[in-house]
Short mmCIF file of C-alpha atoms in Angstrom, two decimals:
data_model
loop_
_atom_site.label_atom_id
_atom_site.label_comp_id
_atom_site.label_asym_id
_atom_site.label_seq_id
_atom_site.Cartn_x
_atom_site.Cartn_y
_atom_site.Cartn_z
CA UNK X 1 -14.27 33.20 -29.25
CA UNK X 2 -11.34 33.42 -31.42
CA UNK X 3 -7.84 32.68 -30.34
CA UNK X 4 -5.72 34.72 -32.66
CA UNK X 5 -6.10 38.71 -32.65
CA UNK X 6 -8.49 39.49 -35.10
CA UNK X 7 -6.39 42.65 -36.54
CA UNK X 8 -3.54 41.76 -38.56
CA UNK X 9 -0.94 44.33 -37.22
CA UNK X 10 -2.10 41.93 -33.58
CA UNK X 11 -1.52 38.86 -35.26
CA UNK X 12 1.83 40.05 -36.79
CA UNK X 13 2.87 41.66 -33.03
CA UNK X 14 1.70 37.90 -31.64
CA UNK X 15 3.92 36.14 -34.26
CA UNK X 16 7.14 38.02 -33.58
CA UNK X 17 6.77 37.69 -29.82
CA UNK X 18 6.50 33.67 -29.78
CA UNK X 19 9.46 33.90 -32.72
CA UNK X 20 11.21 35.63 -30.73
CA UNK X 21 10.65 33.69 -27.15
CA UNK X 22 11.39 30.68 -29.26
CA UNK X 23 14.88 32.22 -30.42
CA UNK X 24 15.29 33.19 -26.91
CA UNK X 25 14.70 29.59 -25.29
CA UNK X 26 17.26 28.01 -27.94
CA UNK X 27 20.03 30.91 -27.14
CA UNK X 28 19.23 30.12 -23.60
CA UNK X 29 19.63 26.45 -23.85
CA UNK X 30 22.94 26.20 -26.37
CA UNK X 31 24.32 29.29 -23.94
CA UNK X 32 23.35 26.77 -20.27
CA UNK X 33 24.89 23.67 -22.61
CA UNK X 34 28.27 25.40 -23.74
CA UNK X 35 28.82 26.45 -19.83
CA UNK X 36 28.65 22.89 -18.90
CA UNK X 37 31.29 21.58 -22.04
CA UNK X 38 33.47 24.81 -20.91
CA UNK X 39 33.65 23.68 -17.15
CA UNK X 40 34.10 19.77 -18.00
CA UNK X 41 36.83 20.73 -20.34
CA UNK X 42 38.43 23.27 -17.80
CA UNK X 43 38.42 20.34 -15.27
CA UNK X 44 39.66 17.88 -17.20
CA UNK X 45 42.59 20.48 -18.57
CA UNK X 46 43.44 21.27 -14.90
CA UNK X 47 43.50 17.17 -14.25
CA UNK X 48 46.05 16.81 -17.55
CA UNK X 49 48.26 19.85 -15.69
CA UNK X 50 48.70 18.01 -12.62
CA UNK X 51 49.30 14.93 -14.02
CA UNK X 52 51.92 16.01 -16.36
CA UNK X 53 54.02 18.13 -13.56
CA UNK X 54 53.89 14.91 -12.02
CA UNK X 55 55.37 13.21 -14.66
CA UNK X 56 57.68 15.79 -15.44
CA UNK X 57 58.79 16.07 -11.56
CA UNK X 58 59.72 11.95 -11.56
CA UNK X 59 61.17 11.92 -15.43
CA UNK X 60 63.66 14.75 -14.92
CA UNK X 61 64.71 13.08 -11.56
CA UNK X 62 67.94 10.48 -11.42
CA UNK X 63 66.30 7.00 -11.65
CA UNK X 64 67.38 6.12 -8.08
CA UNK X 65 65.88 9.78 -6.70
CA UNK X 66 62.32 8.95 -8.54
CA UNK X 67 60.86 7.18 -5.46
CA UNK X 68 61.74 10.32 -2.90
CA UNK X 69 60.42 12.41 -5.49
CA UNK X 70 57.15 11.05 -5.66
CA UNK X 71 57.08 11.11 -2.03
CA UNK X 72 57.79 14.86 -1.88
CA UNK X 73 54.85 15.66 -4.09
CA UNK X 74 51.42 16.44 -3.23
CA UNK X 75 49.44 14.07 -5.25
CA UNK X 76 45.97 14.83 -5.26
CA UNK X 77 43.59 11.62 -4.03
CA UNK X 78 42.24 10.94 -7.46
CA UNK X 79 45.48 10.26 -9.35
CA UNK X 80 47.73 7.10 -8.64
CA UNK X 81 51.90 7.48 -9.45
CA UNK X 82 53.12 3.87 -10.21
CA UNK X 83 56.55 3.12 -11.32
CA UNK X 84 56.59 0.48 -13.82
CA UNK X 85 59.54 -1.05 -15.67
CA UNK X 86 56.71 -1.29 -18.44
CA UNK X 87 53.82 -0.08 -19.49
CA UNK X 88 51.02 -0.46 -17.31
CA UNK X 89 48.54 -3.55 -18.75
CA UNK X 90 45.39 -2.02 -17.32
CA UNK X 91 45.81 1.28 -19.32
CA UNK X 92 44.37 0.92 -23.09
CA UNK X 93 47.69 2.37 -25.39
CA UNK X 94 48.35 1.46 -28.66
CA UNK X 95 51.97 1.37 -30.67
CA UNK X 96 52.59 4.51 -32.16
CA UNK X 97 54.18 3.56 -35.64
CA UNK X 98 57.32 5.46 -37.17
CA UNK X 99 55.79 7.45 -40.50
CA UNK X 100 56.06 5.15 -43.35
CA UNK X 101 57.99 7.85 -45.41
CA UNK X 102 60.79 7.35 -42.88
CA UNK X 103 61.15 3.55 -44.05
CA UNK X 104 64.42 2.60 -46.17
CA UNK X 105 62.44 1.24 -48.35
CA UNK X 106 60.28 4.00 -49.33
CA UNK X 107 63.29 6.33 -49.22
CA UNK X 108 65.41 3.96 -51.71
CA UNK X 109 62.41 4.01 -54.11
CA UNK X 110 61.84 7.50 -53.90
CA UNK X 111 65.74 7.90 -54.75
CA UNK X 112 65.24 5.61 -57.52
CA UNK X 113 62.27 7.27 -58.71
CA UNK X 114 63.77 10.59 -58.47
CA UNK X 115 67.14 9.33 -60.56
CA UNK X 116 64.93 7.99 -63.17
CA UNK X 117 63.26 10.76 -63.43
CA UNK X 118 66.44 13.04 -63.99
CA UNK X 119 68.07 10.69 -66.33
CA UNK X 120 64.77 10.82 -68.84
CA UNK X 121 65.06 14.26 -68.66
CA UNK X 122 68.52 14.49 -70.09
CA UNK X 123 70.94 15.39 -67.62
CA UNK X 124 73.48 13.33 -66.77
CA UNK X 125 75.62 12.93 -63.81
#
């Protein structure tokens, strides 16, 4: 008893089917894996929405109004609207650094650099 076809046009028919099953499981899989990444990332994009009309609602309002404001909104049950006079300790944040091309100091040497530069090449003011 032989478990391959014994013809080669059988064997070559057998080959391309379990290729091609194969090709058809991993399509199948990526396709069932990229529907579950597209509906977290819709969910969490729809969370990020709300949140930020939130915000927006209570920044654009007077400081005194911010309060009624908040109470006005419907604020779904799995986001919490705190008022702080500072940034909340329990959220992870970091500083977000001005770009070190902005600094005085690397804008004085770059002026130096630049007029030493056009006074080797000749010109002069």
């Amino acid at each position: 008893m032989h478990i391959l076809p014994r013809s080669l046009v059988a064997r070559t028919s057998l080959l391309l089917i379990v290729g091609l099953a194969i090709v058809e499981a991993a399509g199948l899989g990526i396709h069932a894996l990229d529907r579950f990444d597209l509906e977290e990332r819709s969910q969490v994009h729809e969370e990020q929405v709300q949140v930020f009309s939130i915000y927006r609602t209570v920044a654009e309002a007077q400081p005194a109004d911010r309060h009624d404001a908040i109470d006005d909104l419907h604020i779904p049950s799995n986001v919490t609207v705190l008022l702080l006079k500072e940034p909340d300790p329990l959220i992870e944040g970091h500083e977000v650094p001005f770009p070190a091309m902005t600094s005085p100091s690397f804008l004085h040497r770059l002026h130096e650099a630049l007029l030493h530069k056009w006074r080797e090449s000749g010109f002069t003011a």
